[in-house]
């Protein structure tokens, strides 16, 4: 059996709603992945340290609070300081279309708006995860 | 590659430890053999604390609270294990939710692991991961696992001290006595002392506590509140008392040897099963021959003995 894909689902920002994040986490589990879920209000430092220790293949960021334009690039910066590891980063939540280009420029591979299906997200991950 | 990895681990670099755990967890990874070769070459001084109990009892919350009572110069590895989904092979690893306040502490390394299909809470690679932290000269390793299952490796085989934790709300004290978790507890923790029923639970457990005949330790019982930290310092004292007890009786060291012996045993069983037993059992011929048992042509025991002979032959022929 091949090694399961390890995913960290993280919720940066100050909003306290994590229903969506939990649904994604459960869905990816059912798709055969090992999903680490850390709860709400994660700072970029916490996310980057967790990513390092858990040796994740994929980081899924979920945000509703609107601070993505600051938080995501900061998370990417810290993530890139982690040695020796390429992580596929995806995002979801409430993010205006006009912000997409800059976020993709910062290293977010794909953004899934509300209503995206688990199948869609799972297959994107399987097709794009960096094989080591 | 392997040198940079082991050197990284020796220097307690987190990327190296993280990567090594991934390698050790994945038996098909070629690096795992050479990594194991390195990490077992150490006389470990790492103290291993096991925490087990049913889901929701408060294990993760307790770890967080316990670690906050410890010196922040201590190097601590935390391994939290959750069950994998039988059908998809995936897992939801949610123990970190209760440990968020530890995420940025320099001295703490947390790793969430799935049991990857093994019932009973632990998979074999946990031995290796504990050994990895010893090799990295960590002071303490805490292993959190769900307390179910019997035949597989359980926490008492790995930990120096085992805390069994339960909470009154789940009403699981009877369950715990039945499941044999009492016998593996060095310290019995009743969590959620704020909830009613914890006194009753204490009485029941006190009635069932027995001195462990193997090492003469009488398990302790303590009531705590993991979320507020109430009496967690008392628990820490009991834990250190047990550790001193083991040290004085030279059991910290003897357990290590026993552990290695068990680990080797597990690995041998796994190899023999995968390479010899399963191919035979799964073969069409064997499946077809089973009906001979039900129609009385051959007895159950004869079937078993024949299979053992065939496997012995296979092994001999290979050498
Ligand atoms: N009332 C009460 N709840 C607690 C206490 N300790 C933990 N909890 C809660 O119990 C739930 C399960 O805790 P968790 O640590 O995740 O349990 P685990 O599954 O054994 O790791 C969480 O909602 C905790 O906040 C306590 O002392 N009192
Ligand atoms: Mg837990």
PDB file of C-alpha atoms in Angstrom, chain B:
ATOM      1  CA  UNK B   1      21.031  11.095   2.117  1.00  0.00           C
ATOM      2  CA  UNK B   2      20.832   8.853   5.159  1.00  0.00           C
ATOM      3  CA  UNK B   3      23.824  10.584   6.741  1.00  0.00           C
ATOM      4  CA  UNK B   4      22.339  14.026   6.414  1.00  0.00           C
ATOM      5  CA  UNK B   5      19.123  12.672   7.874  1.00  0.00           C
ATOM      6  CA  UNK B   6      20.701  10.990  10.902  1.00  0.00           C
ATOM      7  CA  UNK B   7      22.991  13.930  11.509  1.00  0.00           C
ATOM      8  CA  UNK B   8      19.988  16.217  11.382  1.00  0.00           C
ATOM      9  CA  UNK B   9      18.181  14.052  13.910  1.00  0.00           C
ATOM     10  CA  UNK B  10      21.229  14.029  16.173  1.00  0.00           C
ATOM     11  CA  UNK B  11      21.235  17.817  16.049  1.00  0.00           C
ATOM     12  CA  UNK B  12      17.543  17.792  16.915  1.00  0.00           C
ATOM     13  CA  UNK B  13      16.658  19.535  13.680  1.00  0.00           C
ATOM     14  CA  UNK B  14      12.925  19.320  13.242  1.00  0.00           C
ATOM     15  CA  UNK B  15      12.810  18.828   9.494  1.00  0.00           C
ATOM     16  CA  UNK B  16      15.054  15.782   9.913  1.00  0.00           C
ATOM     17  CA  UNK B  17      12.987  14.324  12.735  1.00  0.00           C
ATOM     18  CA  UNK B  18       9.770  14.947  10.800  1.00  0.00           C
ATOM     19  CA  UNK B  19      11.123  13.365   7.637  1.00  0.00           C
ATOM     20  CA  UNK B  20      12.507  10.393   9.573  1.00  0.00           C
ATOM     21  CA  UNK B  21       9.123   9.672  11.114  1.00  0.00           C
ATOM     22  CA  UNK B  22       7.606   9.631   7.629  1.00  0.00           C
ATOM     23  CA  UNK B  23      10.287   7.192   6.520  1.00  0.00           C
ATOM     24  CA  UNK B  24       9.860   4.906   9.544  1.00  0.00           C
ATOM     25  CA  UNK B  25       6.098   4.855   9.107  1.00  0.00           C
ATOM     26  CA  UNK B  26       6.379   3.709   5.538  1.00  0.00           C
ATOM     27  CA  UNK B  27       7.843   0.213   5.437  1.00  0.00           C
ATOM     28  CA  UNK B  28       8.102   0.276   1.671  1.00  0.00           C
ATOM     29  CA  UNK B  29      10.519   3.180   1.919  1.00  0.00           C
ATOM     30  CA  UNK B  30      14.042   1.931   1.200  1.00  0.00           C
ATOM     31  CA  UNK B  31      15.552   4.424   3.587  1.00  0.00           C
ATOM     32  CA  UNK B  32      13.731   2.913   6.554  1.00  0.00           C
ATOM     33  CA  UNK B  33      16.119  -0.029   6.829  1.00  0.00           C
ATOM     34  CA  UNK B  34      19.226   2.126   6.928  1.00  0.00           C
ATOM     35  CA  UNK B  35      17.581   4.596   9.262  1.00  0.00           C
ATOM     36  CA  UNK B  36      16.619   1.857  11.705  1.00  0.00           C
ATOM     37  CA  UNK B  37      20.177   0.618  11.586  1.00  0.00           C
ATOM     38  CA  UNK B  38      21.363   3.962  12.900  1.00  0.00           C
ATOM     39  CA  UNK B  39      18.734   4.817  15.487  1.00  0.00           C
ATOM     40  CA  UNK B  40      18.889   1.547  17.390  1.00  0.00           C
ATOM     41  CA  UNK B  41      22.567   2.144  18.077  1.00  0.00           C
ATOM     42  CA  UNK B  42      21.948   4.099  21.223  1.00  0.00           C
ATOM     43  CA  UNK B  43      21.538   3.451  24.897  1.00  0.00           C
ATOM     44  CA  UNK B  44      18.405   5.389  25.367  1.00  0.00           C
ATOM     45  CA  UNK B  45      17.760   7.511  28.430  1.00  0.00           C
ATOM     46  CA  UNK B  46      14.464   8.843  27.197  1.00  0.00           C
ATOM     47  CA  UNK B  47      11.553   8.497  29.564  1.00  0.00           C
ATOM     48  CA  UNK B  48       8.356   7.338  27.860  1.00  0.00           C
ATOM     49  CA  UNK B  49       4.968   8.300  29.252  1.00  0.00           C
ATOM     50  CA  UNK B  50       1.906   6.566  27.814  1.00  0.00           C
ATOM     51  CA  UNK B  51      -1.560   8.057  28.044  1.00  0.00           C
ATOM     52  CA  UNK B  52      -4.543   5.954  27.127  1.00  0.00           C
ATOM     53  CA  UNK B  53      -8.310   6.002  27.619  1.00  0.00           C
ATOM     54  CA  UNK B  54     -11.471   6.235  25.593  1.00  0.00           C
ATOM     55  CA  UNK B  55     -12.066   9.027  23.076  1.00  0.00           C
ATOM     56  CA  UNK B  56     -13.170  12.229  24.784  1.00  0.00           C
ATOM     57  CA  UNK B  57     -11.747  11.309  28.208  1.00  0.00           C
ATOM     58  CA  UNK B  58      -9.369  14.256  27.982  1.00  0.00           C
ATOM     59  CA  UNK B  59      -6.020  12.762  26.942  1.00  0.00           C
ATOM     60  CA  UNK B  60      -4.950  15.556  24.613  1.00  0.00           C
ATOM     61  CA  UNK B  61      -6.119  18.241  27.028  1.00  0.00           C
ATOM     62  CA  UNK B  62      -4.121  16.576  29.786  1.00  0.00           C
ATOM     63  CA  UNK B  63      -0.950  16.451  27.683  1.00  0.00           C
ATOM     64  CA  UNK B  64      -1.199  20.146  27.045  1.00  0.00           C
ATOM     65  CA  UNK B  65      -1.696  20.901  30.711  1.00  0.00           C
ATOM     66  CA  UNK B  66       0.999  18.487  31.868  1.00  0.00           C
ATOM     67  CA  UNK B  67       3.586  19.914  29.515  1.00  0.00           C
ATOM     68  CA  UNK B  68       2.839  23.416  30.773  1.00  0.00           C
ATOM     69  CA  UNK B  69       3.909  22.229  34.218  1.00  0.00           C
ATOM     70  CA  UNK B  70       7.268  21.003  32.933  1.00  0.00           C
ATOM     71  CA  UNK B  71      10.540  22.832  32.581  1.00  0.00           C
ATOM     72  CA  UNK B  72      10.777  24.464  29.155  1.00  0.00           C
ATOM     73  CA  UNK B  73      14.390  23.356  28.846  1.00  0.00           C
ATOM     74  CA  UNK B  74      13.229  19.767  28.562  1.00  0.00           C
ATOM     75  CA  UNK B  75      13.058  18.319  25.055  1.00  0.00           C
ATOM     76  CA  UNK B  76       9.646  16.725  24.702  1.00  0.00           C
ATOM     77  CA  UNK B  77       8.243  14.642  21.862  1.00  0.00           C
ATOM     78  CA  UNK B  78       4.481  14.112  21.705  1.00  0.00           C
ATOM     79  CA  UNK B  79       3.012  11.360  19.547  1.00  0.00           C
ATOM     80  CA  UNK B  80      -0.773  11.337  19.244  1.00  0.00           C
ATOM     81  CA  UNK B  81      -2.383   8.376  17.587  1.00  0.00           C
ATOM     82  CA  UNK B  82      -5.860   8.234  16.112  1.00  0.00           C
ATOM     83  CA  UNK B  83      -7.560   5.348  14.341  1.00  0.00           C
ATOM     84  CA  UNK B  84      -7.621   5.136  10.582  1.00  0.00           C
ATOM     85  CA  UNK B  85     -10.746   4.548   8.572  1.00  0.00           C
ATOM     86  CA  UNK B  86     -11.007   0.881   7.733  1.00  0.00           C
ATOM     87  CA  UNK B  87     -12.397   1.449   4.265  1.00  0.00           C
ATOM     88  CA  UNK B  88     -10.580   4.487   2.911  1.00  0.00           C
ATOM     89  CA  UNK B  89      -7.324   4.097   4.840  1.00  0.00           C
ATOM     90  CA  UNK B  90      -7.564   7.797   5.647  1.00  0.00           C
ATOM     91  CA  UNK B  91      -7.660   9.304   9.109  1.00  0.00           C
ATOM     92  CA  UNK B  92      -8.769  12.439  10.864  1.00  0.00           C
ATOM     93  CA  UNK B  93      -6.045  13.456  13.276  1.00  0.00           C
ATOM     94  CA  UNK B  94      -7.558  16.009  15.635  1.00  0.00           C
ATOM     95  CA  UNK B  95      -5.536  15.791  18.824  1.00  0.00           C
ATOM     96  CA  UNK B  96      -3.692  19.001  18.107  1.00  0.00           C
ATOM     97  CA  UNK B  97      -6.871  21.015  18.634  1.00  0.00           C
ATOM     98  CA  UNK B  98      -6.361  20.744  22.411  1.00  0.00           C
ATOM     99  CA  UNK B  99      -2.638  21.459  22.257  1.00  0.00           C
ATOM    100  CA  UNK B 100      -2.652  24.699  20.319  1.00  0.00           C
ATOM    101  CA  UNK B 101      -0.797  26.535  23.080  1.00  0.00           C
ATOM    102  CA  UNK B 102       2.201  24.219  22.581  1.00  0.00           C
ATOM    103  CA  UNK B 103       2.627  24.764  18.832  1.00  0.00           C
ATOM    104  CA  UNK B 104       5.257  27.452  19.012  1.00  0.00           C
ATOM    105  CA  UNK B 105       7.183  26.202  22.041  1.00  0.00           C
ATOM    106  CA  UNK B 106      10.751  25.555  20.975  1.00  0.00           C
ATOM    107  CA  UNK B 107      11.253  22.457  23.104  1.00  0.00           C
ATOM    108  CA  UNK B 108       8.138  20.615  21.939  1.00  0.00           C
ATOM    109  CA  UNK B 109       7.762  18.388  18.896  1.00  0.00           C
ATOM    110  CA  UNK B 110       4.243  17.115  18.164  1.00  0.00           C
ATOM    111  CA  UNK B 111       3.435  14.441  15.642  1.00  0.00           C
ATOM    112  CA  UNK B 112      -0.032  13.104  14.810  1.00  0.00           C
ATOM    113  CA  UNK B 113      -0.076   9.540  13.602  1.00  0.00           C
ATOM    114  CA  UNK B 114      -2.721   7.198  12.291  1.00  0.00           C
ATOM    115  CA  UNK B 115      -2.631   3.600  13.413  1.00  0.00           C
ATOM    116  CA  UNK B 116      -2.731   2.726   9.725  1.00  0.00           C
ATOM    117  CA  UNK B 117      -5.221  -0.066  10.002  1.00  0.00           C
ATOM    118  CA  UNK B 118      -3.899  -1.783  13.088  1.00  0.00           C
ATOM    119  CA  UNK B 119      -6.483  -2.342  15.801  1.00  0.00           C
ATOM    120  CA  UNK B 120      -5.561  -1.842  19.403  1.00  0.00           C
ATOM    121  CA  UNK B 121      -4.285   1.652  19.119  1.00  0.00           C
ATOM    122  CA  UNK B 122      -0.655   1.253  18.173  1.00  0.00           C
ATOM    123  CA  UNK B 123       1.195   0.304  15.065  1.00  0.00           C
ATOM    124  CA  UNK B 124       4.615  -1.230  15.032  1.00  0.00           C
ATOM    125  CA  UNK B 125       6.366   1.840  13.734  1.00  0.00           C
ATOM    126  CA  UNK B 126       5.629   3.544  17.067  1.00  0.00           C
ATOM    127  CA  UNK B 127       8.517   1.502  18.476  1.00  0.00           C
ATOM    128  CA  UNK B 128      10.743   3.038  15.846  1.00  0.00           C
ATOM    129  CA  UNK B 129       9.463   6.556  16.379  1.00  0.00           C
ATOM    130  CA  UNK B 130      10.019   6.344  20.142  1.00  0.00           C
ATOM    131  CA  UNK B 131      13.491   5.035  19.385  1.00  0.00           C
ATOM    132  CA  UNK B 132      14.052   7.962  17.022  1.00  0.00           C
ATOM    133  CA  UNK B 133      13.355  10.444  19.819  1.00  0.00           C
ATOM    134  CA  UNK B 134      15.736   8.522  22.077  1.00  0.00           C
ATOM    135  CA  UNK B 135      18.372   8.669  19.392  1.00  0.00           C
ATOM    136  CA  UNK B 136      17.790  12.434  19.186  1.00  0.00           C
ATOM    137  CA  UNK B 137      18.327  12.560  22.960  1.00  0.00           C
ATOM    138  CA  UNK B 138      14.906  13.879  23.798  1.00  0.00           C
ATOM    139  CA  UNK B 139      14.212  13.834  27.531  1.00  0.00           C
ATOM    140  CA  UNK B 140      10.610  12.755  27.381  1.00  0.00           C
ATOM    141  CA  UNK B 141       8.266  11.138  24.888  1.00  0.00           C
ATOM    142  CA  UNK B 142       4.517  11.215  25.507  1.00  0.00           C
ATOM    143  CA  UNK B 143       2.379   8.761  23.546  1.00  0.00           C
ATOM    144  CA  UNK B 144      -1.382   9.323  23.365  1.00  0.00           C
ATOM    145  CA  UNK B 145      -3.486   6.457  22.143  1.00  0.00           C
ATOM    146  CA  UNK B 146      -7.038   5.190  22.214  1.00  0.00           C
ATOM    147  CA  UNK B 147      -7.609   2.457  24.752  1.00  0.00           C
ATOM    148  CA  UNK B 148      -9.201  -0.381  22.851  1.00  0.00           C
ATOM    149  CA  UNK B 149      -8.168  -3.734  21.512  1.00  0.00           C
ATOM    150  CA  UNK B 150      -6.078  -6.380  23.133  1.00  0.00           C
ATOM    151  CA  UNK B 151      -4.090  -8.497  20.782  1.00  0.00           C
ATOM    152  CA  UNK B 152      -2.037  -5.795  19.214  1.00  0.00           C
ATOM    153  CA  UNK B 153       0.856  -4.004  20.748  1.00  0.00           C
ATOM    154  CA  UNK B 154      -0.452  -1.843  23.516  1.00  0.00           C
ATOM    155  CA  UNK B 155       0.854   1.185  25.241  1.00  0.00           C
ATOM    156  CA  UNK B 156       2.109  -0.702  28.291  1.00  0.00           C
ATOM    157  CA  UNK B 157       4.689  -2.404  26.121  1.00  0.00           C
ATOM    158  CA  UNK B 158       6.177   0.876  25.076  1.00  0.00           C
ATOM    159  CA  UNK B 159       5.779   3.259  27.981  1.00  0.00           C
ATOM    160  CA  UNK B 160       7.719   3.370  31.236  1.00  0.00           C
ATOM    161  CA  UNK B 161       4.702   4.818  32.958  1.00  0.00           C
ATOM    162  CA  UNK B 162       1.124   4.346  31.809  1.00  0.00           C
ATOM    163  CA  UNK B 163      -1.669   6.740  32.684  1.00  0.00           C
ATOM    164  CA  UNK B 164      -5.148   5.401  32.098  1.00  0.00           C
ATOM    165  CA  UNK B 165      -7.615   8.243  31.957  1.00  0.00           C
ATOM    166  CA  UNK B 166     -11.379   8.207  32.104  1.00  0.00           C
ATOM    167  CA  UNK B 167     -14.177  10.649  32.743  1.00  0.00           C
ATOM    168  CA  UNK B 168     -17.429  10.215  34.655  1.00  0.00           C
ATOM    169  CA  UNK B 169     -19.656  11.428  31.818  1.00  0.00           C
ATOM    170  CA  UNK B 170     -18.771   8.519  29.588  1.00  0.00           C
ATOM    171  CA  UNK B 171     -19.689   6.149  32.437  1.00  0.00           C
ATOM    172  CA  UNK B 172     -16.891   3.948  31.281  1.00  0.00           C
ATOM    173  CA  UNK B 173     -15.303   2.811  34.520  1.00  0.00           C
ATOM    174  CA  UNK B 174     -16.923  -0.617  34.308  1.00  0.00           C
ATOM    175  CA  UNK B 175     -15.848  -0.776  30.712  1.00  0.00           C
ATOM    176  CA  UNK B 176     -12.304   0.005  31.694  1.00  0.00           C
ATOM    177  CA  UNK B 177     -12.219  -2.715  34.318  1.00  0.00           C
ATOM    178  CA  UNK B 178     -13.618  -5.195  31.822  1.00  0.00           C
ATOM    179  CA  UNK B 179     -11.274  -4.196  29.041  1.00  0.00           C
ATOM    180  CA  UNK B 180      -8.277  -4.917  31.222  1.00  0.00           C
ATOM    181  CA  UNK B 181      -7.097  -1.319  31.164  1.00  0.00           C
ATOM    182  CA  UNK B 182      -6.897  -1.429  34.974  1.00  0.00           C
ATOM    183  CA  UNK B 183      -4.091  -3.926  34.738  1.00  0.00           C
ATOM    184  CA  UNK B 184      -1.908  -1.713  32.610  1.00  0.00           C
ATOM    185  CA  UNK B 185      -2.422   1.477  34.629  1.00  0.00           C
ATOM    186  CA  UNK B 186       0.453   2.685  36.764  1.00  0.00           C
ATOM    187  CA  UNK B 187      -1.621   5.710  37.578  1.00  0.00           C
ATOM    188  CA  UNK B 188      -5.338   5.861  37.217  1.00  0.00           C
ATOM    189  CA  UNK B 189      -6.551   9.328  36.271  1.00  0.00           C
ATOM    190  CA  UNK B 190     -10.147  10.365  36.786  1.00  0.00           C
ATOM    191  CA  UNK B 191     -10.600  13.458  34.671  1.00  0.00           C
ATOM    192  CA  UNK B 192     -13.399  16.045  34.688  1.00  0.00           C
ATOM    193  CA  UNK B 193     -13.590  16.149  38.470  1.00  0.00           C
ATOM    194  CA  UNK B 194     -15.931  19.101  37.942  1.00  0.00           C
ATOM    195  CA  UNK B 195     -18.613  16.744  36.662  1.00  0.00           C
ATOM    196  CA  UNK B 196     -20.855  14.740  38.943  1.00  0.00           C
ATOM    197  CA  UNK B 197     -20.102  11.061  39.199  1.00  0.00           C
ATOM    198  CA  UNK B 198     -16.367  11.394  39.676  1.00  0.00           C
ATOM    199  CA  UNK B 199     -16.581  10.425  43.354  1.00  0.00           C
ATOM    200  CA  UNK B 200     -18.562   7.340  42.551  1.00  0.00           C
ATOM    201  CA  UNK B 201     -16.028   6.463  39.924  1.00  0.00           C
ATOM    202  CA  UNK B 202     -13.220   6.837  42.427  1.00  0.00           C
ATOM    203  CA  UNK B 203     -14.873   4.411  44.859  1.00  0.00           C
ATOM    204  CA  UNK B 204     -15.430   1.849  42.163  1.00  0.00           C
ATOM    205  CA  UNK B 205     -11.865   2.028  40.941  1.00  0.00           C
ATOM    206  CA  UNK B 206     -10.398   1.937  44.450  1.00  0.00           C
ATOM    207  CA  UNK B 207     -12.213  -1.321  45.001  1.00  0.00           C
ATOM    208  CA  UNK B 208     -10.598  -2.788  41.936  1.00  0.00           C
ATOM    209  CA  UNK B 209      -7.036  -1.602  42.307  1.00  0.00           C
ATOM    210  CA  UNK B 210      -4.516  -4.375  42.700  1.00  0.00           C
ATOM    211  CA  UNK B 211      -0.812  -4.378  43.303  1.00  0.00           C
ATOM    212  CA  UNK B 212       0.982  -5.335  40.160  1.00  0.00           C
ATOM    213  CA  UNK B 213       2.556  -8.685  40.964  1.00  0.00           C
ATOM    214  CA  UNK B 214       5.201  -8.248  38.303  1.00  0.00           C
ATOM    215  CA  UNK B 215       6.842  -5.213  39.803  1.00  0.00           C
ATOM    216  CA  UNK B 216       5.226  -4.571  43.210  1.00  0.00           C
ATOM    217  CA  UNK B 217       3.883  -1.187  42.281  1.00  0.00           C
ATOM    218  CA  UNK B 218       0.461  -0.318  43.616  1.00  0.00           C
ATOM    219  CA  UNK B 219      -1.363   1.818  41.061  1.00  0.00           C
ATOM    220  CA  UNK B 220      -2.406   5.236  42.280  1.00  0.00           C
ATOM    221  CA  UNK B 221      -5.709   6.948  41.677  1.00  0.00           C
ATOM    222  CA  UNK B 222      -6.024  10.679  41.214  1.00  0.00           C
ATOM    223  CA  UNK B 223      -8.845  13.050  40.332  1.00  0.00           C
ATOM    224  CA  UNK B 224      -7.995  15.982  38.121  1.00  0.00           C
ATOM    225  CA  UNK B 225      -9.445  18.614  35.864  1.00  0.00           C
ATOM    226  CA  UNK B 226      -7.366  18.637  32.710  1.00  0.00           C
ATOM    227  CA  UNK B 227      -8.933  21.724  31.144  1.00  0.00           C
ATOM    228  CA  UNK B 228      -8.390  24.024  34.126  1.00  0.00           C
ATOM    229  CA  UNK B 229      -5.185  22.307  35.210  1.00  0.00           C
ATOM    230  CA  UNK B 230      -6.575  21.514  38.648  1.00  0.00           C
ATOM    231  CA  UNK B 231      -4.483  18.877  40.446  1.00  0.00           C
ATOM    232  CA  UNK B 232      -2.327  18.290  37.386  1.00  0.00           C
ATOM    233  CA  UNK B 233       0.702  19.136  39.537  1.00  0.00           C
ATOM    234  CA  UNK B 234      -0.381  16.325  41.861  1.00  0.00           C
ATOM    235  CA  UNK B 235      -0.483  13.982  38.898  1.00  0.00           C
ATOM    236  CA  UNK B 236       2.961  15.089  37.838  1.00  0.00           C
ATOM    237  CA  UNK B 237       4.259  14.248  41.313  1.00  0.00           C
ATOM    238  CA  UNK B 238       2.791  10.754  41.162  1.00  0.00           C
ATOM    239  CA  UNK B 239       4.318  10.260  37.740  1.00  0.00           C
ATOM    240  CA  UNK B 240       7.751  11.225  38.993  1.00  0.00           C
ATOM    241  CA  UNK B 241       7.254   8.939  41.967  1.00  0.00           C
ATOM    242  CA  UNK B 242       6.624   6.050  39.590  1.00  0.00           C
ATOM    243  CA  UNK B 243       9.645   6.986  37.549  1.00  0.00           C
ATOM    244  CA  UNK B 244      11.813   6.992  40.688  1.00  0.00           C
ATOM    245  CA  UNK B 245      10.351   3.641  41.640  1.00  0.00           C
ATOM    246  CA  UNK B 246      11.377   2.207  38.281  1.00  0.00           C
ATOM    247  CA  UNK B 247      14.829   3.690  38.487  1.00  0.00           C
ATOM    248  CA  UNK B 248      15.412   2.363  41.996  1.00  0.00           C
ATOM    249  CA  UNK B 249      14.344  -1.097  40.920  1.00  0.00           C
ATOM    250  CA  UNK B 250      16.454  -0.991  37.785  1.00  0.00           C
ATOM    251  CA  UNK B 251      13.328  -1.361  35.727  1.00  0.00           C
ATOM    252  CA  UNK B 252      13.817   1.577  33.439  1.00  0.00           C
ATOM    253  CA  UNK B 253      16.717  -0.297  31.913  1.00  0.00           C
ATOM    254  CA  UNK B 254      15.234  -3.785  31.911  1.00  0.00           C
ATOM    255  CA  UNK B 255      12.093  -2.515  30.209  1.00  0.00           C
ATOM    256  CA  UNK B 256      14.196  -1.157  27.389  1.00  0.00           C
ATOM    257  CA  UNK B 257      15.642  -4.575  26.664  1.00  0.00           C
ATOM    258  CA  UNK B 258      12.252  -6.184  26.818  1.00  0.00           C
ATOM    259  CA  UNK B 259      11.000  -3.558  24.437  1.00  0.00           C
ATOM    260  CA  UNK B 260      13.677  -4.306  21.901  1.00  0.00           C
ATOM    261  CA  UNK B 261      12.949  -8.009  22.219  1.00  0.00           C
ATOM    262  CA  UNK B 262       9.250  -7.380  21.585  1.00  0.00           C
ATOM    263  CA  UNK B 263       9.933  -5.093  18.698  1.00  0.00           C
ATOM    264  CA  UNK B 264      12.113  -7.704  17.023  1.00  0.00           C
ATOM    265  CA  UNK B 265       9.433 -10.297  17.643  1.00  0.00           C
ATOM    266  CA  UNK B 266       6.767  -8.114  16.032  1.00  0.00           C
ATOM    267  CA  UNK B 267       8.963  -7.515  13.018  1.00  0.00           C
ATOM    268  CA  UNK B 268       9.688 -11.207  12.567  1.00  0.00           C
ATOM    269  CA  UNK B 269       5.993 -12.065  12.768  1.00  0.00           C
ATOM    270  CA  UNK B 270       5.174  -9.406  10.227  1.00  0.00           C
ATOM    271  CA  UNK B 271       7.828 -10.595   7.774  1.00  0.00           C
ATOM    272  CA  UNK B 272       6.953 -14.258   8.065  1.00  0.00           C
ATOM    273  CA  UNK B 273       3.263 -13.480   7.725  1.00  0.00           C
ATOM    274  CA  UNK B 274       3.706 -11.301   4.653  1.00  0.00           C
ATOM    275  CA  UNK B 275       6.282 -13.445   2.889  1.00  0.00           C
ATOM    276  CA  UNK B 276       5.177 -16.974   3.724  1.00  0.00           C
ATOM    277  CA  UNK B 277       1.898 -17.361   5.552  1.00  0.00           C
ATOM    278  CA  UNK B 278      -0.381 -14.994   3.700  1.00  0.00           C
ATOM    279  CA  UNK B 279       0.616 -16.071   0.176  1.00  0.00           C
ATOM    280  CA  UNK B 280      -0.282 -19.651   1.176  1.00  0.00           C
ATOM    281  CA  UNK B 281      -3.514 -18.804   2.956  1.00  0.00           C
ATOM    282  CA  UNK B 282      -4.670 -16.523   0.151  1.00  0.00           C
ATOM    283  CA  UNK B 283      -3.813 -18.999  -2.604  1.00  0.00           C
ATOM    284  CA  UNK B 284      -6.599 -20.530  -4.634  1.00  0.00           C
ATOM    285  CA  UNK B 285      -5.400 -24.066  -3.876  1.00  0.00           C
ATOM    286  CA  UNK B 286      -5.641 -23.493  -0.172  1.00  0.00           C
ATOM    287  CA  UNK B 287      -9.035 -21.863  -0.404  1.00  0.00           C
ATOM    288  CA  UNK B 288     -10.260 -24.788  -2.473  1.00  0.00           C
ATOM    289  CA  UNK B 289      -8.886 -27.276   0.028  1.00  0.00           C
ATOM    290  CA  UNK B 290     -10.839 -25.814   2.918  1.00  0.00           C
ATOM    291  CA  UNK B 291     -13.932 -27.731   1.924  1.00  0.00           C
ATOM    292  CA  UNK B 292     -11.997 -30.914   2.724  1.00  0.00           C
ATOM    293  CA  UNK B 293     -12.146 -29.866   6.345  1.00  0.00           C
ATOM    294  CA  UNK B 294     -15.902 -29.428   6.373  1.00  0.00           C
ATOM    295  CA  UNK B 295     -16.566 -32.679   4.571  1.00  0.00           C
ATOM    296  CA  UNK B 296     -14.295 -34.574   6.909  1.00  0.00           C
ATOM    297  CA  UNK B 297     -11.530 -35.594   4.473  1.00  0.00           C
ATOM    298  CA  UNK B 298      -8.890 -33.938   6.583  1.00  0.00           C
ATOM    299  CA  UNK B 299      -8.975 -32.629  10.130  1.00  0.00           C
ATOM    300  CA  UNK B 300      -8.499 -29.063  11.197  1.00  0.00           C
ATOM    301  CA  UNK B 301      -5.248 -29.839  12.990  1.00  0.00           C
ATOM    302  CA  UNK B 302      -3.868 -31.780  10.062  1.00  0.00           C
ATOM    303  CA  UNK B 303      -4.552 -28.827   7.823  1.00  0.00           C
ATOM    304  CA  UNK B 304      -2.679 -26.550  10.187  1.00  0.00           C
ATOM    305  CA  UNK B 305       0.265 -28.924  10.486  1.00  0.00           C
ATOM    306  CA  UNK B 306       0.489 -29.400   6.733  1.00  0.00           C
ATOM    307  CA  UNK B 307       0.614 -25.688   6.253  1.00  0.00           C
ATOM    308  CA  UNK B 308       3.339 -25.298   8.852  1.00  0.00           C
ATOM    309  CA  UNK B 309       5.391 -28.003   7.105  1.00  0.00           C
ATOM    310  CA  UNK B 310       5.012 -26.329   3.757  1.00  0.00           C
ATOM    311  CA  UNK B 311       6.065 -23.000   5.183  1.00  0.00           C
ATOM    312  CA  UNK B 312       9.090 -24.587   6.848  1.00  0.00           C
ATOM    313  CA  UNK B 313      10.056 -26.071   3.491  1.00  0.00           C
ATOM    314  CA  UNK B 314       9.647 -22.742   1.738  1.00  0.00           C
ATOM    315  CA  UNK B 315      11.903 -21.064   4.233  1.00  0.00           C
ATOM    316  CA  UNK B 316      14.555 -23.817   3.988  1.00  0.00           C
ATOM    317  CA  UNK B 317      14.518 -23.761   0.216  1.00  0.00           C
ATOM    318  CA  UNK B 318      15.223 -20.099   0.207  1.00  0.00           C
ATOM    319  CA  UNK B 319      18.535 -20.580   1.980  1.00  0.00           C
TER     320      UNK B 319
END
